Short mmCIF file of C-alpha atoms in Angstrom, two decimals:
data_model
loop_
_atom_site.label_atom_id
_atom_site.label_comp_id
_atom_site.label_asym_id
_atom_site.label_seq_id
_atom_site.Cartn_x
_atom_site.Cartn_y
_atom_site.Cartn_z
CA MET A 1368 -90.01 -95.80 133.42
CA PRO A 1369 -87.18 -96.84 131.03
CA ALA A 1370 -88.09 -98.71 127.88
CA LEU A 1371 -87.48 -102.43 127.69
CA PRO A 1372 -84.40 -103.52 125.72
CA THR A 1373 -84.48 -103.53 121.95
CA PRO A 1374 -84.85 -107.11 120.63
CA LEU A 1375 -81.87 -108.76 119.00
CA ALA A 1376 -81.41 -109.12 115.31
CA ASP A 1377 -82.89 -112.28 113.81
CA THR A 1378 -79.40 -113.65 113.26
CA LEU A 1379 -79.03 -114.69 116.92
CA PRO A 1380 -79.35 -118.51 116.97
CA LEU A 1381 -82.11 -119.66 119.29
CA PRO A 1382 -83.96 -122.94 119.82
CA ALA A 1383 -87.02 -123.49 117.67
CA GLY A 1384 -90.53 -123.54 119.11
CA PRO A 1385 -92.29 -121.61 121.89
CA ALA A 1386 -90.36 -120.76 125.02
CA ASP A 1387 -91.93 -122.00 128.25
CA ILE A 1388 -89.44 -120.32 130.58
CA ARG A 1389 -90.18 -120.48 134.32
CA LEU A 1390 -86.75 -119.68 135.77
CA ILE A 1391 -84.02 -117.27 134.62
CA VAL A 1392 -80.66 -117.46 136.37
CA THR A 1393 -77.83 -115.07 135.63
CA ASP A 1394 -74.30 -114.54 136.79
CA MET A 1395 -73.52 -110.96 137.81
CA ASP A 1396 -69.97 -109.78 137.02
CA GLY A 1397 -69.15 -109.94 133.33
CA THR A 1398 -72.70 -111.09 132.59
CA LEU A 1399 -75.59 -108.96 133.87
CA LEU A 1400 -73.35 -106.12 135.02
CA ASP A 1401 -71.34 -104.07 132.55
CA ASP A 1402 -67.62 -103.55 133.03
CA ALA A 1403 -68.34 -100.57 135.30
CA LYS A 1404 -70.27 -102.99 137.59
CA ARG A 1405 -73.61 -101.31 136.86
CA ILE A 1406 -77.00 -103.03 136.83
CA PRO A 1407 -78.77 -101.98 133.60
CA GLY A 1408 -81.63 -99.59 134.28
CA GLU A 1409 -83.88 -101.60 131.96
CA LEU A 1410 -83.73 -104.52 134.41
CA TRP A 1411 -86.33 -103.13 136.80
CA PRO A 1412 -89.31 -102.90 134.40
CA ALA A 1413 -88.26 -106.22 132.89
CA LEU A 1414 -88.35 -107.85 136.33
CA ALA A 1415 -91.83 -106.46 136.96
CA GLU A 1416 -93.04 -108.01 133.70
CA LEU A 1417 -91.33 -111.34 134.44
CA ARG A 1418 -92.97 -111.43 137.85
CA ARG A 1419 -96.34 -110.70 136.27
CA ARG A 1420 -95.81 -113.71 134.00
CA GLY A 1421 -94.77 -115.96 136.86
CA VAL A 1422 -91.12 -116.21 135.80
CA LEU A 1423 -88.63 -116.36 138.69
CA PHE A 1424 -85.45 -114.32 138.21
CA SER A 1425 -82.45 -115.45 140.27
CA PRO A 1426 -78.98 -113.87 140.52
CA ALA A 1427 -76.24 -116.51 140.82
CA SER A 1428 -72.91 -115.06 141.82
CA GLY A 1429 -69.68 -115.47 143.69
CA ARG A 1430 -70.85 -112.40 145.57
CA GLN A 1431 -72.02 -112.56 149.15
CA TYR A 1432 -75.73 -112.97 149.93
CA ALA A 1433 -75.81 -109.66 151.82
CA THR A 1434 -74.32 -107.89 148.80
CA LEU A 1435 -76.84 -109.40 146.37
CA ALA A 1436 -79.75 -108.64 148.72
CA ARG A 1437 -78.68 -104.99 148.87
CA GLN A 1438 -78.27 -104.72 145.10
CA PHE A 1439 -81.78 -106.09 144.52
CA ALA A 1440 -83.41 -104.62 147.63
CA ARG A 1441 -86.27 -103.00 145.70
CA VAL A 1442 -87.37 -106.34 144.22
CA ALA A 1443 -85.91 -108.86 146.69
CA GLU A 1444 -89.22 -110.21 147.98
CA GLY A 1445 -89.68 -113.74 146.68
CA MET A 1446 -86.37 -113.69 144.78
CA VAL A 1447 -83.94 -116.59 145.20
CA PHE A 1448 -80.31 -115.60 145.63
CA ILE A 1449 -77.68 -118.18 144.66
CA ALA A 1450 -74.74 -116.65 146.51
CA GLU A 1451 -71.08 -117.52 147.08
CA ASN A 1452 -70.89 -119.63 143.91
CA GLY A 1453 -73.79 -121.81 144.95
CA THR A 1454 -72.65 -122.58 148.48
CA TYR A 1455 -75.43 -120.49 150.04
CA VAL A 1456 -78.97 -120.20 148.61
CA VAL A 1457 -81.46 -117.87 150.31
CA ARG A 1458 -85.05 -116.73 149.70
CA ASP A 1459 -86.71 -114.01 151.77
CA GLY A 1460 -83.99 -114.33 154.40
CA VAL A 1461 -84.51 -118.08 154.77
CA GLU A 1462 -81.69 -120.48 153.90
CA LEU A 1463 -82.74 -122.98 151.24
CA SER A 1464 -79.41 -124.78 151.05
CA SER A 1465 -75.76 -124.43 151.99
CA ASP A 1466 -72.54 -126.45 151.75
CA PRO A 1467 -70.15 -125.44 154.58
CA MET A 1468 -66.46 -126.32 154.44
CA ASP A 1469 -64.42 -128.06 157.11
CA GLY A 1470 -62.85 -125.33 159.22
CA SER A 1471 -59.44 -127.00 159.14
CA VAL A 1472 -59.37 -126.78 155.34
CA ALA A 1473 -60.26 -123.08 155.43
CA ALA A 1474 -57.49 -122.50 157.96
CA GLU A 1475 -54.92 -124.31 155.81
CA LEU A 1476 -55.93 -122.19 152.82
CA VAL A 1477 -55.30 -119.05 154.87
CA ARG A 1478 -51.86 -120.32 155.82
CA THR A 1479 -51.10 -121.23 152.19
CA VAL A 1480 -51.94 -117.73 151.05
CA ARG A 1481 -49.81 -116.24 153.81
CA ARG A 1482 -46.87 -118.22 152.40
CA LEU A 1483 -47.66 -117.05 148.86
CA ALA A 1484 -47.70 -113.46 150.03
CA ALA A 1485 -44.40 -113.94 151.87
CA ASP A 1486 -42.92 -115.18 148.57
CA GLY A 1487 -43.97 -111.97 146.85
CA VAL A 1488 -47.39 -112.76 145.35
CA ASP A 1489 -49.76 -109.82 145.83
CA VAL A 1490 -52.70 -111.89 147.07
CA GLY A 1491 -55.15 -111.82 149.96
CA THR A 1492 -57.70 -114.19 151.47
CA VAL A 1493 -61.40 -113.70 152.11
CA VAL A 1494 -62.88 -116.33 154.40
CA CYS A 1495 -66.56 -116.35 153.49
CA GLY A 1496 -68.97 -117.21 156.29
CA LYS A 1497 -72.74 -117.14 156.37
CA ARG A 1498 -72.77 -114.06 158.60
CA ALA A 1499 -69.84 -112.12 157.16
CA ALA A 1500 -66.58 -112.27 155.22
CA TYR A 1501 -63.33 -112.17 157.18
CA VAL A 1502 -60.00 -110.70 156.03
CA GLU A 1503 -56.56 -110.14 157.51
CA ARG A 1504 -55.19 -107.67 154.97
CA THR A 1505 -55.89 -104.06 155.91
CA ASP A 1506 -54.46 -102.09 152.96
CA GLU A 1507 -57.01 -99.94 151.16
CA ALA A 1508 -56.32 -101.40 147.71
CA PHE A 1509 -57.30 -104.88 148.90
CA LEU A 1510 -60.24 -103.70 151.02
CA ALA A 1511 -61.63 -101.76 148.06
CA GLU A 1512 -61.85 -105.01 146.10
CA VAL A 1513 -63.41 -106.82 149.05
CA ARG A 1514 -66.10 -104.14 149.45
CA ARG A 1515 -67.22 -104.66 145.85
CA TYR A 1516 -68.44 -108.17 146.62
CA TYR A 1517 -68.72 -108.43 150.41
CA VAL A 1518 -70.90 -105.76 152.03
CA GLU A 1519 -70.65 -107.58 155.36
CA HIS A 1520 -66.94 -107.95 156.02
CA ARG A 1521 -64.77 -107.83 159.10
CA ILE A 1522 -61.04 -107.34 159.59
CA VAL A 1523 -59.67 -109.99 161.96
CA ALA A 1524 -56.25 -110.63 163.42
CA ASP A 1525 -56.36 -114.34 162.58
CA ALA A 1526 -58.58 -115.62 159.76
CA THR A 1527 -57.79 -119.22 160.74
CA ALA A 1528 -59.91 -118.81 163.88
CA VAL A 1529 -63.19 -117.57 162.40
CA GLU A 1530 -66.30 -118.54 164.38
CA ASP A 1531 -68.81 -118.87 161.57
CA ASP A 1532 -69.97 -121.50 159.09
CA VAL A 1533 -67.35 -121.12 156.34
CA ILE A 1534 -68.94 -121.75 152.94
CA LYS A 1535 -66.11 -120.62 150.68
CA VAL A 1536 -62.59 -119.23 150.72
CA ALA A 1537 -61.92 -116.59 148.07
CA LEU A 1538 -58.51 -115.32 147.06
CA PHE A 1539 -57.90 -112.00 145.34
CA ASP A 1540 -54.73 -111.83 143.23
CA PHE A 1541 -53.75 -108.39 141.94
CA GLY A 1542 -52.03 -110.20 139.05
CA SER A 1543 -53.52 -113.09 137.08
CA ALA A 1544 -55.39 -115.51 139.32
CA GLU A 1545 -55.42 -118.16 136.60
CA ARG A 1546 -51.64 -118.05 136.12
CA SER A 1547 -50.32 -117.52 139.64
CA THR A 1548 -52.65 -118.20 142.58
CA ALA A 1549 -54.71 -121.06 141.13
CA PRO A 1550 -51.69 -123.29 140.33
CA ALA A 1551 -50.38 -122.75 143.86
CA LEU A 1552 -53.59 -124.32 145.20
CA ALA A 1553 -53.17 -127.57 143.26
CA GLY A 1554 -52.81 -129.47 146.53
CA PHE A 1555 -56.43 -128.67 147.38
CA ALA A 1556 -57.82 -129.65 143.98
CA GLY A 1557 -57.91 -133.35 144.82
CA THR A 1558 -60.48 -132.87 147.57
CA HIS A 1559 -62.06 -129.48 146.83
CA GLN A 1560 -63.05 -127.30 143.91
CA VAL A 1561 -60.49 -124.67 142.98
CA VAL A 1562 -62.32 -122.40 140.55
CA VAL A 1563 -61.07 -119.32 138.74
CA SER A 1564 -64.11 -117.06 139.00
CA GLY A 1565 -62.65 -113.93 137.41
CA GLU A 1566 -59.42 -112.38 136.21
CA HIS A 1567 -58.26 -111.79 139.78
CA TRP A 1568 -60.35 -114.21 141.86
CA VAL A 1569 -60.03 -117.87 142.80
CA ASP A 1570 -62.69 -119.60 144.89
CA VAL A 1571 -62.17 -122.78 146.88
CA MET A 1572 -65.26 -124.75 147.92
CA ASN A 1573 -66.39 -128.25 148.72
CA ARG A 1574 -66.30 -130.56 145.71
CA THR A 1575 -70.08 -130.89 145.95
CA ALA A 1576 -70.64 -127.12 145.77
CA ASN A 1577 -71.12 -125.10 142.60
CA LYS A 1578 -73.75 -122.94 140.95
CA GLY A 1579 -75.01 -125.91 138.97
CA ALA A 1580 -75.63 -128.03 142.06
CA ALA A 1581 -77.48 -125.14 143.66
CA LEU A 1582 -79.55 -124.60 140.52
CA ARG A 1583 -80.49 -128.28 140.22
CA GLY A 1584 -81.61 -128.29 143.85
CA LEU A 1585 -83.73 -125.21 143.20
CA GLN A 1586 -85.26 -126.79 140.10
CA ARG A 1587 -86.23 -129.87 142.10
CA ALA A 1588 -87.72 -127.77 144.89
CA LEU A 1589 -89.79 -125.67 142.48
CA GLY A 1590 -90.72 -128.42 140.03
CA ILE A 1591 -89.00 -126.61 137.15
CA THR A 1592 -87.22 -128.56 134.41
CA PRO A 1593 -83.97 -127.72 132.59
CA ALA A 1594 -86.11 -127.10 129.48
CA GLN A 1595 -87.91 -124.35 131.42
CA THR A 1596 -84.67 -122.76 132.64
CA MET A 1597 -82.60 -120.00 131.04
CA VAL A 1598 -79.06 -119.38 132.26
CA PHE A 1599 -76.40 -116.75 131.47
CA GLY A 1600 -72.70 -116.88 132.36
CA ASP A 1601 -69.26 -115.72 131.35
CA HIS A 1602 -66.59 -117.45 133.45
CA LEU A 1603 -65.42 -120.86 134.59
CA ASN A 1604 -67.49 -120.84 137.79
CA ASP A 1605 -70.61 -120.77 135.57
CA LEU A 1606 -69.93 -124.02 133.68
CA GLU A 1607 -71.98 -126.41 135.82
CA MET A 1608 -74.85 -123.93 135.89
CA LEU A 1609 -74.93 -123.84 132.10
CA ASP A 1610 -75.20 -127.63 132.07
CA ALA A 1611 -78.39 -127.43 134.15
CA ALA A 1612 -80.38 -125.46 131.57
CA HIS A 1613 -81.54 -126.15 128.02
CA TRP A 1614 -81.51 -122.39 127.36
CA SER A 1615 -77.86 -121.82 128.27
CA PHE A 1616 -76.15 -118.67 127.04
CA ALA A 1617 -72.49 -117.66 127.11
CA MET A 1618 -71.88 -113.95 126.84
CA ALA A 1619 -69.94 -112.76 123.80
CA ASN A 1620 -67.20 -111.66 126.22
CA ALA A 1621 -67.10 -115.06 127.95
CA HIS A 1622 -64.12 -117.29 128.62
CA PRO A 1623 -63.56 -119.60 125.60
CA GLU A 1624 -64.44 -122.69 127.62
CA VAL A 1625 -67.77 -121.12 128.60
CA VAL A 1626 -68.54 -120.38 124.95
CA ARG A 1627 -67.81 -124.01 124.08
CA ARG A 1628 -69.99 -125.33 126.89
CA ALA A 1629 -73.10 -123.18 126.36
CA ARG A 1630 -75.75 -123.98 123.77
CA HIS A 1631 -76.12 -120.38 122.62
CA LEU A 1632 -74.31 -117.06 122.51
CA ALA A 1633 -75.66 -113.76 123.88
CA PRO A 1634 -74.32 -110.26 123.21
CA SER A 1635 -71.67 -109.03 125.63
CA ASN A 1636 -72.28 -107.68 129.11
CA ASN A 1637 -71.51 -104.19 127.82
CA ASP A 1638 -74.18 -104.61 125.12
CA ASN A 1639 -76.92 -105.47 127.64
CA GLY A 1640 -76.81 -109.06 126.40
CA VAL A 1641 -78.83 -110.66 129.20
CA LEU A 1642 -81.83 -108.37 128.89
CA ARG A 1643 -81.74 -108.23 125.12
CA THR A 1644 -81.80 -112.02 124.96
CA ILE A 1645 -84.59 -112.34 127.53
CA SER A 1646 -86.57 -109.71 125.65
CA ARG A 1647 -86.37 -111.61 122.40
CA VAL A 1648 -86.95 -115.11 123.72
CA LEU A 1649 -89.92 -114.13 125.89
CA GLY A 1650 -91.23 -111.33 123.70
CA LEU A 1651 -91.07 -108.65 126.39
#
């Protein structure tokens, strides 16, 4: 069994007093995972110890529920998955909450991206349903990116006619999502959330849907307070989630706005920052 992470140096600023942590929520890409998209091997013994102490560990990601469930299959029992940027929350295969979009909005997003692509932007749409993700692009470069985050995906002739509860529409831009695709979606920002969730990804969801809303609902359901919650994030889709926890940590590699919003700073994702911070705060 691998050793638990080495504690951080005493210079890491942390809140004073004992830590009564009941819930730990972490983003995946750029946060728990390193840049090679690997789960740290030290996570598994740490999760066993957290479970023994009665601390719930919850991944919160833009990734699909099916993808998260597969990644954590060995420890999935009892774990809460905050999937699709908070639009779909599941525990032991049972939906705890969801926030489906109007199908007409999803269809208009697909048509908007088709026009962007026709104008020369190298972008593709992923229509995210509860059962699967649906794509029209069939080139291997795009599908390789889709497979990273959407284990259950289907190629369809017309993504405007998906028969599923659509909970999010994700756009993958091979260039800079923040500079090209996101501004082109400004017309949706008045009624929906348009969130840059990574260097190449933009997610569009209901205005009421985000990781923070999902986390607050989970806290209410479990009777856990923000003071008993620890959260880790690195990108703009993590901001509301950070607001829902007293123990909020931005990764050292985080977007500048995330660093400003979080109460504390953790080492980078490539320095095992999530587990090193948990180890120190909880004395693993």
